[in-house]
Every structure is written in structure tokens, then in C-alpha cells.
Coordinates of C-alpha atoms and ligand atoms in Angstrom, one line a residue:
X1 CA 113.3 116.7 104.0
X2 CA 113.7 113.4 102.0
X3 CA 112.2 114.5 98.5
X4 CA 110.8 112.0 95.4
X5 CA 109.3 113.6 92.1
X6 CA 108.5 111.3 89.3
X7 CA 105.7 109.4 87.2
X8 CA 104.4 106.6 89.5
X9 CA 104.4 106.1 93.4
X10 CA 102.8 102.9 94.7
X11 CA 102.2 102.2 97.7
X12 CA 102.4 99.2 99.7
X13 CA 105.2 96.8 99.0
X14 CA 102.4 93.5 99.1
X15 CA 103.4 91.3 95.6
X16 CA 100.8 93.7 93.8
X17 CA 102.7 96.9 94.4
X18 CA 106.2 95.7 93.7
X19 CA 104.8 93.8 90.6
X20 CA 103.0 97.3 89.7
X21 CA 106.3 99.1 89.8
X22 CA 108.3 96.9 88.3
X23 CA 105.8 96.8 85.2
X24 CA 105.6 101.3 85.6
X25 CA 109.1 100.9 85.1
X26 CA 109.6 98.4 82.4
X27 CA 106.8 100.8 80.5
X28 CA 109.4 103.6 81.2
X29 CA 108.2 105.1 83.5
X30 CA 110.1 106.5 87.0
X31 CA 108.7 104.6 90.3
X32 CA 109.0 104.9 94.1
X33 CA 107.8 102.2 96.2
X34 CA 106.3 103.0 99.8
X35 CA 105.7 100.9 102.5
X36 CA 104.4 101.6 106.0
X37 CA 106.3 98.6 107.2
X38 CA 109.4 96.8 106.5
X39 CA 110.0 93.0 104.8
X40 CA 110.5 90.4 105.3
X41 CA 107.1 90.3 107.2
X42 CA 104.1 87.8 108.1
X43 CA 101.2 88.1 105.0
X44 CA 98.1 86.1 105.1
X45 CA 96.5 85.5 101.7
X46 CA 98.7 82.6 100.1
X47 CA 96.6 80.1 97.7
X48 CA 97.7 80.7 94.2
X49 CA 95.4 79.5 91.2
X50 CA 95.7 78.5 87.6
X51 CA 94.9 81.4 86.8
X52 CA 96.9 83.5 89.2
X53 CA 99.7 81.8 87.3
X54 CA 98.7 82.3 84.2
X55 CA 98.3 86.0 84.3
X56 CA 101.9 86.0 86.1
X57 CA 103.5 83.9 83.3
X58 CA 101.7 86.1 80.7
X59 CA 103.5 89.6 82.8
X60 CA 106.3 88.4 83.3
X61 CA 106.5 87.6 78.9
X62 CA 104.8 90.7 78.2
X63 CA 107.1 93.4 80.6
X64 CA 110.2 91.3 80.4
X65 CA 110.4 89.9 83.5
X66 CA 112.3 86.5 83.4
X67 CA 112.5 85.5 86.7
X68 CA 108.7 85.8 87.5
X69 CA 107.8 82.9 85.4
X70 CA 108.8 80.0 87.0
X71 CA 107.2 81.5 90.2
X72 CA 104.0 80.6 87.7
X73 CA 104.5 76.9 88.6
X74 CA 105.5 74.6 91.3
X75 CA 108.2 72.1 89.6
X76 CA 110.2 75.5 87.9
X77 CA 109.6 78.0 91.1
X78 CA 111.6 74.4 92.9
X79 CA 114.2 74.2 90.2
X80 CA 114.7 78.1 90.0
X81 CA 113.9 79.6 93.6
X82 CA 114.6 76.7 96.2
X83 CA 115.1 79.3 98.5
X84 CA 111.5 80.6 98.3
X85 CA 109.3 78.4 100.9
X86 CA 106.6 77.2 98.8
X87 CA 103.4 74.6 98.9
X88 CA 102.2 72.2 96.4
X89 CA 98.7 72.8 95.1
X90 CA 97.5 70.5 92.8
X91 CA 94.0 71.5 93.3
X92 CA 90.9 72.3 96.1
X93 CA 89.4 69.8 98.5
X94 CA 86.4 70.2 100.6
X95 CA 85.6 68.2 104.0
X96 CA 81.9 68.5 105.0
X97 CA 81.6 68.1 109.1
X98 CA 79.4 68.4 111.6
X99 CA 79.8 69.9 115.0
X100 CA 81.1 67.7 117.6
X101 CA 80.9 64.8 115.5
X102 CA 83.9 62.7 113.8
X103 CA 84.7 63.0 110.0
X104 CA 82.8 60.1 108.2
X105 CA 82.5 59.8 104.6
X106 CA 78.8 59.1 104.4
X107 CA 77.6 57.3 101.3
X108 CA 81.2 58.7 100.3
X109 CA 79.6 61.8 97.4
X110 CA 77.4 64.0 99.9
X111 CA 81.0 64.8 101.9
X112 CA 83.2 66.2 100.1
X113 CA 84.3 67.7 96.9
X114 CA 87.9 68.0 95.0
X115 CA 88.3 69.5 92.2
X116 CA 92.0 69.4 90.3
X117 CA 93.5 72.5 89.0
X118 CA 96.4 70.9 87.3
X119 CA 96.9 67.2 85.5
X120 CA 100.6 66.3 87.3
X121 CA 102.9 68.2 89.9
X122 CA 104.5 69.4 86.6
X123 CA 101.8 71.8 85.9
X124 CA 100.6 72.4 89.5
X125 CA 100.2 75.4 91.3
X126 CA 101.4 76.5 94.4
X127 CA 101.0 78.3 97.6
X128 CA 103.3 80.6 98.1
X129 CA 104.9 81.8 101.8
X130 CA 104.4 85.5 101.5
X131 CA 106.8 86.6 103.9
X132 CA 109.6 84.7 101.5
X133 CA 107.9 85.5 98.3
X134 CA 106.9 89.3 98.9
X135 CA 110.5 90.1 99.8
X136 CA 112.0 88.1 96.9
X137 CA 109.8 90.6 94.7
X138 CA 110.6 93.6 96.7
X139 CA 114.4 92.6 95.9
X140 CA 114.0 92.2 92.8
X141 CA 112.1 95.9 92.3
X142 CA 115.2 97.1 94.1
X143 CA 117.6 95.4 92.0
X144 CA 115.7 96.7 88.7
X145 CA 116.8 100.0 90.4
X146 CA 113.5 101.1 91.8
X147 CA 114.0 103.4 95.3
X148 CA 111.7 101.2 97.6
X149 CA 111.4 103.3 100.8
X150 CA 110.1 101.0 103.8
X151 CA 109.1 102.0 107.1
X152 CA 107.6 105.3 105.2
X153 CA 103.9 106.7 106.4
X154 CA 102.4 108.8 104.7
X155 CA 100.1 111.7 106.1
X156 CA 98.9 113.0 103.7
X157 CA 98.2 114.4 99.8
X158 CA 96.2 116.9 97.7
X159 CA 96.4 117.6 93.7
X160 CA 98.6 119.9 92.7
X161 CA 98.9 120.8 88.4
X162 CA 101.0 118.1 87.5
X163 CA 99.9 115.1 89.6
X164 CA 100.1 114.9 93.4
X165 CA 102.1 116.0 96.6
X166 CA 101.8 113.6 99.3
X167 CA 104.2 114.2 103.0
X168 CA 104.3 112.3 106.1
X169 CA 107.6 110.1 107.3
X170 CA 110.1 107.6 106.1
X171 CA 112.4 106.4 108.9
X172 CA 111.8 109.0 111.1
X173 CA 112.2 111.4 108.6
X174 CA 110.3 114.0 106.9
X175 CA 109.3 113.3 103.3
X176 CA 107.3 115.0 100.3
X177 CA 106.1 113.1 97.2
X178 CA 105.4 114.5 93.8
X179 CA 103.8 111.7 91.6
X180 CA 102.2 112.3 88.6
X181 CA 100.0 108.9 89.3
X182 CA 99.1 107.4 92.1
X183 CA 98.9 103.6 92.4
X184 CA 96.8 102.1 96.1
X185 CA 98.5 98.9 96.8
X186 CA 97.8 99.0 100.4
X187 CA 94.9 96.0 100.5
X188 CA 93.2 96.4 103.9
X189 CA 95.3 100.0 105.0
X190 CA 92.9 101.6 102.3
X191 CA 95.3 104.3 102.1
X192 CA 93.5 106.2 99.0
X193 CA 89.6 105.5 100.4
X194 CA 90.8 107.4 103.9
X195 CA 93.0 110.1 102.0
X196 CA 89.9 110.9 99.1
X197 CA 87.1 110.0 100.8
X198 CA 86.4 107.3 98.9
X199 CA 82.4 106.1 99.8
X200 CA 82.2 102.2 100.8
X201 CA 79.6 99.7 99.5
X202 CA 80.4 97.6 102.0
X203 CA 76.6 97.4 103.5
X204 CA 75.6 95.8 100.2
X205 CA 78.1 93.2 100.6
X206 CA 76.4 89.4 101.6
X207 CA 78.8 87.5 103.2
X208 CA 79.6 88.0 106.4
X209 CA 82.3 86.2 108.1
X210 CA 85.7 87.1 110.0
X211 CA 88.6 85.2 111.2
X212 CA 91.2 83.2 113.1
X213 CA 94.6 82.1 111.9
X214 CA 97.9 81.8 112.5
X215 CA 101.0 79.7 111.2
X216 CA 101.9 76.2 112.3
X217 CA 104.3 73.6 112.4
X218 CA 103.0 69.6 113.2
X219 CA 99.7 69.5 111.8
X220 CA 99.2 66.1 110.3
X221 CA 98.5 65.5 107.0
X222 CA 94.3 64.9 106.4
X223 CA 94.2 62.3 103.4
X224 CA 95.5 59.6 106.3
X225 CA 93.2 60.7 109.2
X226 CA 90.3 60.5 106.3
X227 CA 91.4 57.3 105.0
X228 CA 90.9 56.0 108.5
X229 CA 87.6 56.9 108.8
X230 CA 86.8 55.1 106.0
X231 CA 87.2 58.0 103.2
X232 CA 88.0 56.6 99.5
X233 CA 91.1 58.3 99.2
X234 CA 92.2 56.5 96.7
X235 CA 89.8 57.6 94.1
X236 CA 90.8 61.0 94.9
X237 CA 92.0 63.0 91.6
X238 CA 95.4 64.3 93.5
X239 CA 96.4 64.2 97.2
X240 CA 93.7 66.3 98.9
X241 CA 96.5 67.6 101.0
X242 CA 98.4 69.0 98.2
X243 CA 95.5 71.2 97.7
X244 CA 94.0 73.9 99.3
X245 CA 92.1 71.8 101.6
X246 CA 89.1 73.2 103.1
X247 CA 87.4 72.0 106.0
X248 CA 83.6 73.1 105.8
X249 CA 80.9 72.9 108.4
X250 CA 78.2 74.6 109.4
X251 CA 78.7 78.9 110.2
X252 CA 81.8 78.3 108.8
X253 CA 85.2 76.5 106.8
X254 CA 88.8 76.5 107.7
X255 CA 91.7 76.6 105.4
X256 CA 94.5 74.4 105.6
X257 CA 97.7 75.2 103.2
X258 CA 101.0 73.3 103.4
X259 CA 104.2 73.8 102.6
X260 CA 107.4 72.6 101.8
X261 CA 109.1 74.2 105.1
X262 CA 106.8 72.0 107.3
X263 CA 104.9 75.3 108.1
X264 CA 101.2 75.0 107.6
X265 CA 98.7 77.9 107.2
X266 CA 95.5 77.6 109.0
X267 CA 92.7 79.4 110.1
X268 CA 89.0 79.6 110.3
X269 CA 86.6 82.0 108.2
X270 CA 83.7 81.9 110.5
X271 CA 80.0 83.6 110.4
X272 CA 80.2 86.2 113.2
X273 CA 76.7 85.6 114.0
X274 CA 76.8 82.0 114.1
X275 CA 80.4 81.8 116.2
X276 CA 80.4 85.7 117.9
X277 CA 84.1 86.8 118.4
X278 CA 85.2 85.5 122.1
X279 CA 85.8 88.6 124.3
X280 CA 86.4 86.6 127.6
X281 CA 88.7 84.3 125.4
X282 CA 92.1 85.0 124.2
X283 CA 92.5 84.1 120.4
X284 CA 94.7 81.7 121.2
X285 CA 92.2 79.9 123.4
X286 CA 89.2 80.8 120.7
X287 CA 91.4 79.0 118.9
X288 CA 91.4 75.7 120.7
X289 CA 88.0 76.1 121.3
X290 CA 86.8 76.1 118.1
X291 CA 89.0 72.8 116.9
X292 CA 87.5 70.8 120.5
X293 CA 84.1 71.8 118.2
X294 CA 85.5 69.5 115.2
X295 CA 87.0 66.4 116.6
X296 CA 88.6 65.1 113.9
X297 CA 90.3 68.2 112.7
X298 CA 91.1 68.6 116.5
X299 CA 92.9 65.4 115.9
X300 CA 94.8 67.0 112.8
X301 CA 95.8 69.5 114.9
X302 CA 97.0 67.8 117.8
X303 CA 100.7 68.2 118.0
X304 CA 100.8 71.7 116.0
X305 CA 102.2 74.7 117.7
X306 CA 101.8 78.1 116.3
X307 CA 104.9 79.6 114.8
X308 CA 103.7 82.8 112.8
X309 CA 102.9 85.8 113.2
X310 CA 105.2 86.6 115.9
X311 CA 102.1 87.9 118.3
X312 CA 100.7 84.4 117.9
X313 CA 97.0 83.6 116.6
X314 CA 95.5 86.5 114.6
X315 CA 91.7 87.6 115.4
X316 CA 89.8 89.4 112.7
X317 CA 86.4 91.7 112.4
X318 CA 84.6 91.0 109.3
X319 CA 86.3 90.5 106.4
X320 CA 84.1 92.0 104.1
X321 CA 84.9 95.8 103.0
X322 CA 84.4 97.3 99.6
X323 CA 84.7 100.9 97.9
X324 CA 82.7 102.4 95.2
X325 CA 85.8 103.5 93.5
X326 CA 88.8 102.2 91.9
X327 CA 90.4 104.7 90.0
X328 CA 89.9 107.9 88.7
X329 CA 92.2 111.0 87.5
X330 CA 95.7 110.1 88.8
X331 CA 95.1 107.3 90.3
X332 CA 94.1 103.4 90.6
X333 CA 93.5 101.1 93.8
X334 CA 94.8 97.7 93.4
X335 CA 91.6 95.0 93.9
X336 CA 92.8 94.5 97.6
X337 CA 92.5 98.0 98.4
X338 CA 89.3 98.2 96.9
X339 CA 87.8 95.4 98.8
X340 CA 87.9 91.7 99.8
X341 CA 85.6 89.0 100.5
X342 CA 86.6 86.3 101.7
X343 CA 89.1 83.6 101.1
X344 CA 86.9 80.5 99.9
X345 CA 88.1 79.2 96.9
X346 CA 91.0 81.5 96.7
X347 CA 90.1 84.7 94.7
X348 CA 92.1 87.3 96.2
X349 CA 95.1 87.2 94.1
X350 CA 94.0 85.7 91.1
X351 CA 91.7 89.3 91.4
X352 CA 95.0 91.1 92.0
X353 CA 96.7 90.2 89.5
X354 CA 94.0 90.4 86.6
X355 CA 93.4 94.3 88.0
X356 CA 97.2 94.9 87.7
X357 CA 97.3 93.4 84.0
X358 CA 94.1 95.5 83.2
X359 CA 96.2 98.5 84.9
X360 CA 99.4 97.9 82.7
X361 CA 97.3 98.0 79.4
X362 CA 96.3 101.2 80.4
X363 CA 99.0 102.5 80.8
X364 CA 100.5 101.3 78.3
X365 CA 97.8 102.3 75.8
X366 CA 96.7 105.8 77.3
X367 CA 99.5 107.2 79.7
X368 CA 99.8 111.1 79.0
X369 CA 96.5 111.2 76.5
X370 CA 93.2 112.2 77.1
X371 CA 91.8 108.6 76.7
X372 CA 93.2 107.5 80.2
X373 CA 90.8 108.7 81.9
X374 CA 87.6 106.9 80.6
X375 CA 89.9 103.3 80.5
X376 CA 90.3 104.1 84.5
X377 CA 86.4 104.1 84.6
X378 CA 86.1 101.1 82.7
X379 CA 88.4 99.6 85.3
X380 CA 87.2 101.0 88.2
X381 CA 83.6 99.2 87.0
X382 CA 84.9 96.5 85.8
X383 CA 86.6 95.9 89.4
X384 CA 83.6 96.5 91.6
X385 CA 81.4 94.3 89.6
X386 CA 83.8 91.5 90.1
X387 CA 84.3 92.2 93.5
X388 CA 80.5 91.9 93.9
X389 CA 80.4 89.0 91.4
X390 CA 82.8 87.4 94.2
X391 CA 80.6 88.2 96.8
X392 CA 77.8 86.7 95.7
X393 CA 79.2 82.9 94.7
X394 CA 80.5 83.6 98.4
X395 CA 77.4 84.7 100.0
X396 CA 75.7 81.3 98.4
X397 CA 78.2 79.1 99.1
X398 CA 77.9 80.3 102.8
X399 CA 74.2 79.7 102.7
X400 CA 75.0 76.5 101.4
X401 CA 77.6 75.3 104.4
X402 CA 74.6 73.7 106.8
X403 CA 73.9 71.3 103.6
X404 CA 76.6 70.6 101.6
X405 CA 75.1 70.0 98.4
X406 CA 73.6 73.5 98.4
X407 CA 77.4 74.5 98.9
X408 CA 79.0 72.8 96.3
X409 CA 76.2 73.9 94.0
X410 CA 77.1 77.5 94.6
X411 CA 80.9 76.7 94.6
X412 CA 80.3 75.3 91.1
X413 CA 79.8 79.1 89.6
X414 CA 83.2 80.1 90.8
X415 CA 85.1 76.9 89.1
X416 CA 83.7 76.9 85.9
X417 CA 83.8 80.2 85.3
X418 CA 87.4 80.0 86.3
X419 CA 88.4 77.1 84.4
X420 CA 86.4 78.4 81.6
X421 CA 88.9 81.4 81.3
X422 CA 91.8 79.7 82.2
X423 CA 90.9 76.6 78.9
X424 CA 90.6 80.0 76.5
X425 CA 93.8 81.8 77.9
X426 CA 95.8 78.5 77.3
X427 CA 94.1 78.3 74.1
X428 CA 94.9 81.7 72.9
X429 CA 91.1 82.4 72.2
X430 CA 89.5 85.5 73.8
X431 CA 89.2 85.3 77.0
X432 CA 86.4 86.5 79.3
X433 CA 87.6 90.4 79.6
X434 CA 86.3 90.2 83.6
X435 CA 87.4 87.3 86.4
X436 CA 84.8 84.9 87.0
X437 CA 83.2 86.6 83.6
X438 CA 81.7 89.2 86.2
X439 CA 80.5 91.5 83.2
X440 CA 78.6 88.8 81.5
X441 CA 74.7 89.1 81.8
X442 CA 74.0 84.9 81.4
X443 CA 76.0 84.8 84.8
X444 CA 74.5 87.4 86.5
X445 CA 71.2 85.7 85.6
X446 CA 71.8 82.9 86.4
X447 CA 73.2 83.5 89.5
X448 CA 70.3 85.0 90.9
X449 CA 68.1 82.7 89.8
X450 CA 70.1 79.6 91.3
X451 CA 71.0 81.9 94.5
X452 CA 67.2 81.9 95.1
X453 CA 66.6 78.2 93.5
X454 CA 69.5 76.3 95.1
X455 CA 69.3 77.7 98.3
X456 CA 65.6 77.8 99.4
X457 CA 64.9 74.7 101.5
X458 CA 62.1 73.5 99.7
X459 CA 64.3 72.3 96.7
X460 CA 65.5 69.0 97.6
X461 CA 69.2 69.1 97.9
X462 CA 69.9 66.3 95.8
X463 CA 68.5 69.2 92.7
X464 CA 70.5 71.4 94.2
X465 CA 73.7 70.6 91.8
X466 CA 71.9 69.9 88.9
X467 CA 69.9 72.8 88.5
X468 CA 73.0 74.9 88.6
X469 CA 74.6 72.8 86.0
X470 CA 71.5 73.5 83.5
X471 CA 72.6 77.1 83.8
X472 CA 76.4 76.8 82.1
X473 CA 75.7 75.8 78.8
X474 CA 79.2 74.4 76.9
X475 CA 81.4 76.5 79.5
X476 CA 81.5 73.6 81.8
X477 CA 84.5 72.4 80.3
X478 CA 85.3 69.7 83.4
X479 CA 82.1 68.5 83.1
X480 CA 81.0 69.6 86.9
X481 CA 78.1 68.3 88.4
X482 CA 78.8 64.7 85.8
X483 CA 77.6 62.2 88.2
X484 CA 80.4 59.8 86.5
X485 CA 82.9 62.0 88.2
X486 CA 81.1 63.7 91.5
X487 CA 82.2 64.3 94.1
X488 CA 86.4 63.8 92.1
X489 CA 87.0 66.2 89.3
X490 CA 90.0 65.2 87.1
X491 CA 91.0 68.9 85.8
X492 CA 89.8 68.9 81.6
X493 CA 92.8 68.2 79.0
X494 CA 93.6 71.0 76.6
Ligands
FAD1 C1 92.4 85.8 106.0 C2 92.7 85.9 104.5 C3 93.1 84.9 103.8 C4 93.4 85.0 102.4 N1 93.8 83.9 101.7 C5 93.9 84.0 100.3 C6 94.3 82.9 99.5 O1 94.5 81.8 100.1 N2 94.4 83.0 98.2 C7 94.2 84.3 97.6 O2 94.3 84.3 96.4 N3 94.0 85.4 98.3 C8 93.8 85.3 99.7 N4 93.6 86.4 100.4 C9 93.6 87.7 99.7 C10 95.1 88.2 99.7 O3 95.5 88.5 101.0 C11 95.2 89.4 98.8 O4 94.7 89.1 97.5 C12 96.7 89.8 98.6 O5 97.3 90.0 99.9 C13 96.7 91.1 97.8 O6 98.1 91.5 97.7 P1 98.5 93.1 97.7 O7 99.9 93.1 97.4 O8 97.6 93.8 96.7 O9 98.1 93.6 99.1 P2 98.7 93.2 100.5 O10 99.2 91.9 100.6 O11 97.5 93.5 101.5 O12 99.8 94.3 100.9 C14 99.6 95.6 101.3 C15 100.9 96.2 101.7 O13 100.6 97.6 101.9 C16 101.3 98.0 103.1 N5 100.5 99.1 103.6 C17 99.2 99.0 104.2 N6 98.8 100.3 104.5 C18 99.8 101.1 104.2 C19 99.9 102.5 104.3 N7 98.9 103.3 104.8 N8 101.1 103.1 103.9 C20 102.1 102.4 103.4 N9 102.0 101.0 103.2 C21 100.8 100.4 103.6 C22 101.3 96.8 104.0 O14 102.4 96.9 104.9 C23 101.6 95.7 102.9 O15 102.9 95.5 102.7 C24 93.3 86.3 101.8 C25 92.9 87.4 102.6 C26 92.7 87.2 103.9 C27 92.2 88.4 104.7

């Protein structure tokens, strides 16, 4: 029987749990690594943001981890990790279009929306090719000397005095765990919730969508085929397809993330009620199906072929899961195993990594005292309110898709909010202590208010922006909403 006592054992080898041991360990702590499965491997969920980076450059100072910060930033990951496929992302850009209709740029502002997250490529962000960049930080635990076991599942665990014994296989082999903390970085294999019992909120949850993706190689670049149809892209702040560009219509949106390699991510988060998962199609023909609805982005797509995962186009149920627990004696679930909403604007691992910093403090402020255990309640609140704080700008933004005003209105709590902590991190001021200042009661107000406001029908969508932008005060430090800029936000100098 393959044995392992010590202080930590995470689980799942995603960039969360290999940055999670490798901070254990730098806090002197001993760590195993888990993972059911074995790198390098296909991972969906690539779209870094400012803040993302921030929060990796700030971990990688604060636990002496050199080589993570120029993964913070796309010119230094270039210089320092050409290896590492990677995408430019100098921001987000939104398409409006409607269903079996070309791309026009109407009176050129109702259409679409970018909104910069950097000033050059200098300072830009990136997306980052998981399968290349989860196994560079798996390497890197490994060289650090933390035992990362990979094809290992686990059966199960109960509490013993000390911590934890957990058993099941690794390789084909027998194996028994003694951990004195447990650390959930399994996202959607939700190893903790099945193991405790963990109860799910995910009825309250809004949004409701699922998905279709896959990998691709030949998908032609957008700003061209929008340029064509008569789209200003020159006054756009950055190339839109250097961007997470996001193509949004009606029931649904589809993300479209380049890379260096000449790989492209793509797929489409779509409202199951509005466009019902295909039974009598394949997902490959759901696939085409769904771009023959958007000609223009069916033109985009015309010469790519699918290159990733291996099975081909991936088919999702909904999305939306959540757990009424993140932590509690002995252990802590990593955001993405405590639930997910939805990829629009990008949350997901900015959310991971702001959970793993609030994780390290803890531990590195109440490991072995009696005060741990209320800081893992404050967390485990703090990450369910901002995983329903998520939910909501998501839930209104989809409301929002059949009139994009309404849409961009709703998307407008989720960038300043973020740009708002990103301006005070920079700054060194105090930041909001929750992502998209989830804890903060003028946001929670206010996003009822304009959820009800913005999106009832008989407010004229042209109030629809404005009347959100009453609600922000001075945190609307890229001056969203300013019709001097709409629908092309520069990002806001220091
Ligand atoms: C369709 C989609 C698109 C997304 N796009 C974005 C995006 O553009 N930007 C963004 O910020 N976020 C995005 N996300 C969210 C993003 O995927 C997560 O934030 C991110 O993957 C979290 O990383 P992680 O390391 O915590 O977990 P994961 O990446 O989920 O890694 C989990 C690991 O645990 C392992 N594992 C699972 N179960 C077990 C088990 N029982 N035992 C052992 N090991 C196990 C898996 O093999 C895997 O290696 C997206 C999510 C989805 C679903």
C-alpha cells in the first residue's frame, strides 16, 4: 500500500491546486498533490484578467515564486516561457447579432462594446493554453520537491484525531492518505461535496446556460470580416481580436480566444431553454448547426477544423452548480469546486486565484491555532457570496442578450467593479477584501435595483446604461457609460 502522511493534500493538479501546494510548501508546510488524471491534458477555462495577473504577480512576490511572475503578463510570459502557448489579450469585445442575419454595425454604438484591460501589449494580459500552462506549473511543484501523484482516485475519507485518512488508487495501486488539511482543487469533480455531503445551492442560481466547444485551427480573424461589413474598426481601443472576443446574440454568446500556436478556443454558452441540447445531433453537427444560425460568424469559421480535445467537440449540461460550503475544520474547496457560473466576462480564475490568496493568509496567520477555524468561515462566506454576486451580473447580462443595451448595462457592474479593484491594488490603497466587491451592501443594492430597472421592458433601452451608471458613484474609474467614449473604452491611466 502506497502510504503519504503529512500537513496538506490537494487535490486536483488544475493551476489552483499546484499553485496551492507550492504556496503549503513555501509556508513550510509538507504537501502531496493528487490527481485523478495525468498532464499534459485538454482544460477549458483560459481568459486571464488584470486582475488574475495581479493577484499571480502579488503570489508569486509574497511566497517566493520567481518564475510565476512573468506568467502575470504577456510581453515577459514571451520573453521568459516561449515554450508556453499563449494568447494576447488586450481587453474584451462584444459582437451583438441576430439570428440568421449578417453582422452589421448599425448606427455603429448599439452593436457592440470593447472595453480595454491594458494601455499597450506591454502590459496586456493573456490567455493562457492550459494544457501547456497547467503542466508547466505541475513541473514546477515537482521540481520544488512536492510528490505529485497522477492517475490517483481517491475512494474515500473520514476524520481521524489528527486530520484525515483518505484511500482509493494511484496507478493501479492501493493508497492511504493521512493529511492533517485538506485542500478541494477538483473544480467540477467536486471531490469534497460528494465525500462530506456538502448541500448545493445550485436551485437559487439564475443563470442558466450550458455548452459547446472545442479547439481549432483556421478560424479567421473577426476585426477584418467586421471591417467589411462596414464596422469602424479603426476607432477600436485595441484589436478586438486580441481580446476575448465575444460574439452575443440572442439565448446566447460564444467565446472566441486566440493564440499564438494558431489554435483558437471556441465555443458557445447557450440558454438550454432557448437552444435545447440536440439528442438526434452529434455535437459535432450541433456544432455546425448553430454557426449556419449566425452567418457571419459561420463565415469566420469556415476553414477551421477542430483540433482539441482529442474526442472532438465537447457538449455540456448546465453550467451552473454551487455548494453551500467552502471550508470548514480541515479543510477548504478552491472557488471552482465550490461552484461556477458561467464564463462571460471571464471570472473563473480571476475567482480562483483571489480564494487561493485568501487561503494562504490563513494559513499563514492561523495554521495550528484555534483562530483558523472562524477565518475558514469568513472564507467560506466570503466565497459563496461572490459566487452569487457572479451569478447575478450573469443572470442580467443574459436577460439583457435579446437587447443589447440591457446587456451591456448589466455587464457594466462586472467591469467597474473589477477595474475598481484592480486601480487600488496597483495603487497600493485597500483594496475591496471580496471580487467584484461582493460583500459590499451599495452593490448589492444597487444590483437589484438595476436587475429589476434595466431589465423590465418598459424602460426604454436607450436608459438602460445610464441608469446603471447613476448607481457607481466615483468607482467608475474608466468612465463607463461616457457617451464621449461608448461603445470604445480606452482602459483608465494610473
Ligand atoms: C466552458 C468553460 C469556459 C471557461 N472559461 C473561462 C475563461 O475564459 N476565463 C476564466 O477565468 N475562467 C473560465 N472558466 C473557469 C475555469 O475553468 C476555472 O476557473 C479554472 O479551471 C479553475 O482551475 P482549478 O485549477 O481550480 O480547477 P480545474 O481546472 O477544474 O482542475 C481540476 C483538476 O482536478 C482534477 N480532478 C477532478 N476530480 C478529481 C478527483 N475526484 N480526484 C482527483 N483529481 C480530480 C482534474 O483532473 C483537474 O486536473 C471556464 C469554465 C468553463 C466550464
Amino acid at each position: 500500500v502506497l502510504q503519504w502522511q503529512g500537513d496538506v493534500l490537494v487535490i486536483g493538479s488544475g493551476f489552483g491546486g499546484s499553485l496551492a501546494a507550492l504556496i503549503a510548501q513555501r509556508l513550510g508546510r509538507t504537501v502531496l498533490v493528487v490527481d485523478r488524471g495525468q498532464h499534459p491534458r485538454f482544460a477549458i477555462g483560459e481568459s486571464s484578467t488584470p486582475l488574475a495577473n495581479l493577484v499571480l504577480e502579488s503570489l508569486s512576490k509574497r511566497f517566493d515564486l520567481p518564475w510565476l511572475s512573468p506568467l502575470a503578463n504577456y510581453a515577459s510570459w514571451k520573453r521568459a516561457a516561449p515554450e508556453l502557448d499563449v494568447g494576447l489579450k488586450r481587453g474584451f469585445s462584444y459582437f451583438h447579432h441576430q439570428r440568421n442575419e449578417r453582422w452589421s454595425p448599425g448606427n455603429g454604438r448599439d452593436k457592440e462594446l470593447l472595453v480595454a484591460a491594458s494601455h499597450s501589449e506591454s502590459d496586456a494580459d493573456t490567455h493562457w493554453l492550459r494544457s501547456d500552462f497547467d503542466s508547466h506549473l505541475v513541473e514546477r511543484a515537482r521540481q520544488a520537491g512536492i510528490p505529485v501523484w497522477e492517475q490517483t482516485a481517491l475512494a474515500g475519507m473520514e476524520r481521524t484525531p489528527e486530520g484525515w485518512q483518505l484511500w482509493g488508487q494511484s496507478q493501479g495501486q492501493p493508497c492511504e492518505l493521512r493529511p492533517r488539511f485538506v485542500v478541494d482543487a477538483t473544480g467540477e469533480g467536486s471531490f469534497l461535496a460528494v465525500q462530506l455531503g456538502l448541500s448545493h445551492v445550485t436551485k437559487q442560481l439564475r443563470t442558466r446556460s450550458r455548452a459547446v466547444f472545442g479547439h481549432f485551427r483556421g478560424v479567421q480573424p473577426w476585426g477584418p470580416l467586421a471591417a467589411r461589413a462596414g464596422g469602424q474598426t479603426h476607432q477600436h481601443p485595441f484589436p478586438c481580436d486580441a481580446a476575448a472576443l465575444h460574439h452575443v446574440f440572442d439565448g446566447g454568446w460564444m467565446w472566441v480566444l486566440r493564440f499564438d500556436s494558431g489554435v483558437t478556443s471556441a465555443g458557445f454558452s447557450l440558454d438550454p431553454e432557448r437552444f435545447p441540447l440536440m439528442l438526434d445531433r452529434t455535437p459535432a453537427e450541433e456544432w455546425r448547426w448553430l454557426l449556419s444560425q449566425f452567418p457571419s460568424i459561420e463565415e469566420q469559421f469556415a476553414s477551421a477544423t477542430v483540433v482539441a480535445p482529442q474526442a472532438g467537440i465537447t457538449r455540456t449540461g448546465r453550467l451552473q452548480r454551487g455548494l453551500a460550503t467552502a471550508a470548514g475544520s480541515g479543510y477548504a474547496l478552491l472557488p471552482n469546486a465550490v461552484g461556477f457560473i458561467d464564463p462571460l466576462h471571464s471570472t473563473g480564475n480571476a475567482h480562483t486565484l483571489l480564494g487561493l490568496e485568501h487561503l494562504a493568509t490563513i494559513w499563514e496567520q492561523h495554521w495550528g491555532r484555534t483562530s483558523m477555524a472562524p477565518a475558514l468561515e469568513e472564507y467560506s462566506q466570503r466565497v459563496l457570496a461572490e459566487l452569487l454576486t457572479i451569478d447575478q451580473i450573469v443572470a442580467g447580462c443574459q436577460a439583457g442578450f435579446s437587447e443589447f443595451p440591457r446587456m451591456v448595462a448589466m455587464s457594466l457592474f462586472y467591469f467597474v467593479t473589477a477595474i475598481w479593484s484592480e486601480h487600488r491594488r496597483r495603487s497600493g490603497q485597500q483594496v475591496p477584501t471580496s471580487f467584484l466587491c461582493a460583500d459590499e451592501p451599495w452593490l448589492q443594492t444597487a444590483l437589484s435595483r438595476c436587475r429589476s430597472e434595466v431589465l423590465d421592458l418598459h424602460t426604454p433601452m436607450e436608459q438602460a446604461i445610464p441608469l446603471v451608471c447613476e448607481t457607481f458613484g466615483d468607482r467608475n474609474l474608466a468612465g463607463l457609460g461616457d457617451p464621449r467614449w461608448h461603445p470604445w473604452y480606452p482602459y483608465p491611466a494610473e
